[in-house]
Amino acid sequence: AGLPEWPYDYPDRPEQRLDGDRVRALTFGHMWQGQHSSGEPFLLQIGEDGTTAYRSPSSLRSGMLSLRDNRLCDLSGDFLLGRPNCGYLYHDPSSIDGTTYEYVYVNAFSLMHFSVAN
């Protein structure tokens, strides 16, 4: 059925939503550095093949990212019984605690403000 709205009161702004080509260019083979809506910082290293290594003060995990219908899908054996958690990327510059981030990744369980670090 889909989500009626994104979590954390994040508004869906179709004009800021990135298409699959742009998502691919920002994701695969890059590292994201940012902050969750909870204020927790994170680093997400993403291989060319979609393999991921995620680090935050409270978590360390690995997984896979894939692109499906312009949505970025996170797949990890330790989350959602191995089912994909998909969401959109938005170009939505924002400043949190004095740090400016260029993008937002939002899915059913998290809202991540980030910039591409490499």
PDB file of C-alpha atoms in Angstrom:
ATOM      1  CA  ALA A   1       0.000   0.000   0.000  1.00  0.00           C
ATOM      2  CA  GLY A   2       2.924   2.364   0.592  1.00  0.00           C
ATOM      3  CA  LEU A   3       3.506   5.050   3.155  1.00  0.00           C
ATOM      4  CA  PRO A   4       0.970   7.872   3.473  1.00  0.00           C
ATOM      5  CA  GLU A   5       3.794  10.207   4.560  1.00  0.00           C
ATOM      6  CA  TRP A   6       7.481  10.041   5.442  1.00  0.00           C
ATOM      7  CA  PRO A   7       8.571   9.726   9.080  1.00  0.00           C
ATOM      8  CA  TYR A   8       9.761  12.587  11.234  1.00  0.00           C
ATOM      9  CA  ASP A   9       7.335  14.968   9.491  1.00  0.00           C
ATOM     10  CA  TYR A  10       9.580  15.103   6.444  1.00  0.00           C
ATOM     11  CA  PRO A  11       7.548  16.510   3.542  1.00  0.00           C
ATOM     12  CA  ASP A  12       7.714  14.775   0.177  1.00  0.00           C
ATOM     13  CA  ARG A  13       8.932  17.432  -2.260  1.00  0.00           C
ATOM     14  CA  PRO A  14       8.923  15.800  -5.703  1.00  0.00           C
ATOM     15  CA  GLU A  15      10.832  18.728  -7.198  1.00  0.00           C
ATOM     16  CA  GLN A  16      13.769  17.969  -4.847  1.00  0.00           C
ATOM     17  CA  ARG A  17      13.660  14.195  -5.276  1.00  0.00           C
ATOM     18  CA  LEU A  18      16.648  12.790  -7.173  1.00  0.00           C
ATOM     19  CA  ASP A  19      16.267  10.474 -10.142  1.00  0.00           C
ATOM     20  CA  GLY A  20      18.001   7.120 -10.399  1.00  0.00           C
ATOM     21  CA  ASP A  21      20.987   8.401 -12.394  1.00  0.00           C
ATOM     22  CA  ARG A  22      21.741  11.097  -9.821  1.00  0.00           C
ATOM     23  CA  VAL A  23      21.233   8.685  -6.909  1.00  0.00           C
ATOM     24  CA  ARG A  24      23.636   6.219  -8.531  1.00  0.00           C
ATOM     25  CA  ALA A  25      26.253   8.959  -9.058  1.00  0.00           C
ATOM     26  CA  LEU A  26      26.082  10.059  -5.394  1.00  0.00           C
ATOM     27  CA  THR A  27      26.018   6.597  -3.920  1.00  0.00           C
ATOM     28  CA  PHE A  28      28.028   3.787  -5.455  1.00  0.00           C
ATOM     29  CA  GLY A  29      31.760   4.123  -4.837  1.00  0.00           C
ATOM     30  CA  HIS A  30      31.350   6.993  -2.384  1.00  0.00           C
ATOM     31  CA  MET A  31      31.183   7.712   1.313  1.00  0.00           C
ATOM     32  CA  TRP A  32      28.399   9.633   3.035  1.00  0.00           C
ATOM     33  CA  GLN A  33      29.032  11.624   6.172  1.00  0.00           C
ATOM     34  CA  GLY A  34      26.107  13.051   8.050  1.00  0.00           C
ATOM     35  CA  GLN A  35      23.681  13.070  10.897  1.00  0.00           C
ATOM     36  CA  HIS A  36      20.464  11.251  11.704  1.00  0.00           C
ATOM     37  CA  SER A  37      17.373  13.170  12.724  1.00  0.00           C
ATOM     38  CA  SER A  38      18.154  11.984  16.271  1.00  0.00           C
ATOM     39  CA  GLY A  39      21.379  14.013  16.149  1.00  0.00           C
ATOM     40  CA  GLU A  40      23.659  10.974  15.947  1.00  0.00           C
ATOM     41  CA  PRO A  41      26.521  11.329  13.424  1.00  0.00           C
ATOM     42  CA  PHE A  42      27.286   8.540  10.937  1.00  0.00           C
ATOM     43  CA  LEU A  43      29.628   7.433   8.154  1.00  0.00           C
ATOM     44  CA  LEU A  44      28.424   5.171   5.368  1.00  0.00           C
ATOM     45  CA  GLN A  45      31.024   3.705   3.019  1.00  0.00           C
ATOM     46  CA  ILE A  46      29.517   2.363  -0.203  1.00  0.00           C
ATOM     47  CA  GLY A  47      31.398   0.166  -2.645  1.00  0.00           C
ATOM     48  CA  GLU A  48      30.969   0.280  -6.409  1.00  0.00           C
ATOM     49  CA  ASP A  49      29.025  -2.987  -6.092  1.00  0.00           C
ATOM     50  CA  GLY A  50      26.710  -1.597  -3.378  1.00  0.00           C
ATOM     51  CA  THR A  51      28.345  -3.248  -0.368  1.00  0.00           C
ATOM     52  CA  THR A  52      28.171  -1.013   2.669  1.00  0.00           C
ATOM     53  CA  ALA A  53      29.933  -0.436   5.967  1.00  0.00           C
ATOM     54  CA  TYR A  54      27.982   1.785   8.356  1.00  0.00           C
ATOM     55  CA  ARG A  55      29.391   3.359  11.520  1.00  0.00           C
ATOM     56  CA  SER A  56      27.822   5.541  14.181  1.00  0.00           C
ATOM     57  CA  PRO A  57      28.484   5.923  17.918  1.00  0.00           C
ATOM     58  CA  SER A  58      25.850   3.268  18.637  1.00  0.00           C
ATOM     59  CA  SER A  59      26.035   0.966  15.621  1.00  0.00           C
ATOM     60  CA  LEU A  60      28.365  -0.877  13.276  1.00  0.00           C
ATOM     61  CA  ARG A  61      26.921  -2.962  10.475  1.00  0.00           C
ATOM     62  CA  SER A  62      27.381  -4.065   6.901  1.00  0.00           C
ATOM     63  CA  GLY A  63      24.902  -4.615   4.114  1.00  0.00           C
ATOM     64  CA  MET A  64      24.026  -3.864   0.506  1.00  0.00           C
ATOM     65  CA  LEU A  65      22.429  -0.950  -1.310  1.00  0.00           C
ATOM     66  CA  SER A  66      20.553  -1.266  -4.569  1.00  0.00           C
ATOM     67  CA  LEU A  67      18.517   1.037  -6.742  1.00  0.00           C
ATOM     68  CA  ARG A  68      14.862   0.206  -7.470  1.00  0.00           C
ATOM     69  CA  ASP A  69      12.547   2.578  -9.327  1.00  0.00           C
ATOM     70  CA  ASN A  70      14.576   5.674  -8.291  1.00  0.00           C
ATOM     71  CA  ARG A  71      14.537   4.501  -4.659  1.00  0.00           C
ATOM     72  CA  LEU A  72      17.639   3.508  -2.744  1.00  0.00           C
ATOM     73  CA  CYS A  73      17.132   0.210  -0.936  1.00  0.00           C
ATOM     74  CA  ASP A  74      19.170  -0.880   2.083  1.00  0.00           C
ATOM     75  CA  LEU A  75      19.431  -4.609   2.681  1.00  0.00           C
ATOM     76  CA  SER A  76      21.008  -6.007   5.824  1.00  0.00           C
ATOM     77  CA  GLY A  77      20.608  -9.435   7.348  1.00  0.00           C
ATOM     78  CA  ASP A  78      20.196  -7.958  10.826  1.00  0.00           C
ATOM     79  CA  PHE A  79      17.319  -5.618   9.941  1.00  0.00           C
ATOM     80  CA  LEU A  80      13.752  -6.344   8.740  1.00  0.00           C
ATOM     81  CA  LEU A  81      14.509 -10.068   8.454  1.00  0.00           C
ATOM     82  CA  GLY A  82      16.629  -9.364   5.395  1.00  0.00           C
ATOM     83  CA  ARG A  83      13.932  -7.430   3.543  1.00  0.00           C
ATOM     84  CA  PRO A  84      14.878  -4.210   1.725  1.00  0.00           C
ATOM     85  CA  ASN A  85      14.199  -0.848   3.352  1.00  0.00           C
ATOM     86  CA  CYS A  86      13.697   1.610   0.480  1.00  0.00           C
ATOM     87  CA  GLY A  87      13.448   5.374   0.314  1.00  0.00           C
ATOM     88  CA  TYR A  88      14.177   8.448  -1.746  1.00  0.00           C
ATOM     89  CA  LEU A  89      17.096  10.854  -1.831  1.00  0.00           C
ATOM     90  CA  TYR A  90      16.401  14.575  -1.929  1.00  0.00           C
ATOM     91  CA  HIS A  91      18.597  17.547  -2.673  1.00  0.00           C
ATOM     92  CA  ASP A  92      17.667  19.467   0.456  1.00  0.00           C
ATOM     93  CA  PRO A  93      20.533  21.576   1.851  1.00  0.00           C
ATOM     94  CA  SER A  94      20.186  21.955   5.596  1.00  0.00           C
ATOM     95  CA  SER A  95      22.273  23.046   8.550  1.00  0.00           C
ATOM     96  CA  ILE A  96      22.273  21.008  11.732  1.00  0.00           C
ATOM     97  CA  ASP A  97      24.328  22.110  14.732  1.00  0.00           C
ATOM     98  CA  GLY A  98      26.349  24.398  12.453  1.00  0.00           C
ATOM     99  CA  THR A  99      27.183  21.723   9.881  1.00  0.00           C
ATOM    100  CA  THR A 100      25.678  22.026   6.402  1.00  0.00           C
ATOM    101  CA  TYR A 101      24.527  18.914   4.554  1.00  0.00           C
ATOM    102  CA  GLU A 102      23.461  18.770   0.902  1.00  0.00           C
ATOM    103  CA  TYR A 103      21.133  15.769   0.803  1.00  0.00           C
ATOM    104  CA  VAL A 104      18.512  13.827   2.715  1.00  0.00           C
ATOM    105  CA  TYR A 105      17.851  10.085   2.537  1.00  0.00           C
ATOM    106  CA  VAL A 106      14.508   9.148   4.029  1.00  0.00           C
ATOM    107  CA  ASN A 107      12.929   5.718   4.374  1.00  0.00           C
ATOM    108  CA  ALA A 108      10.367   4.146   6.656  1.00  0.00           C
ATOM    109  CA  PHE A 109      12.748   4.020   9.630  1.00  0.00           C
ATOM    110  CA  SER A 110      15.200   6.881   9.364  1.00  0.00           C
ATOM    111  CA  LEU A 111      15.935  10.359   8.109  1.00  0.00           C
ATOM    112  CA  MET A 112      19.582  10.986   7.275  1.00  0.00           C
ATOM    113  CA  HIS A 113      21.072  14.394   6.418  1.00  0.00           C
ATOM    114  CA  PHE A 114      24.374  13.885   4.596  1.00  0.00           C
ATOM    115  CA  SER A 115      27.002  15.142   2.203  1.00  0.00           C
ATOM    116  CA  VAL A 116      29.161  13.017  -0.067  1.00  0.00           C
ATOM    117  CA  ALA A 117      32.614  12.898   1.510  1.00  0.00           C
ATOM    118  CA  ASN A 118      34.536  11.584  -1.531  1.00  0.00           C
TER     119      ASN A 118
END
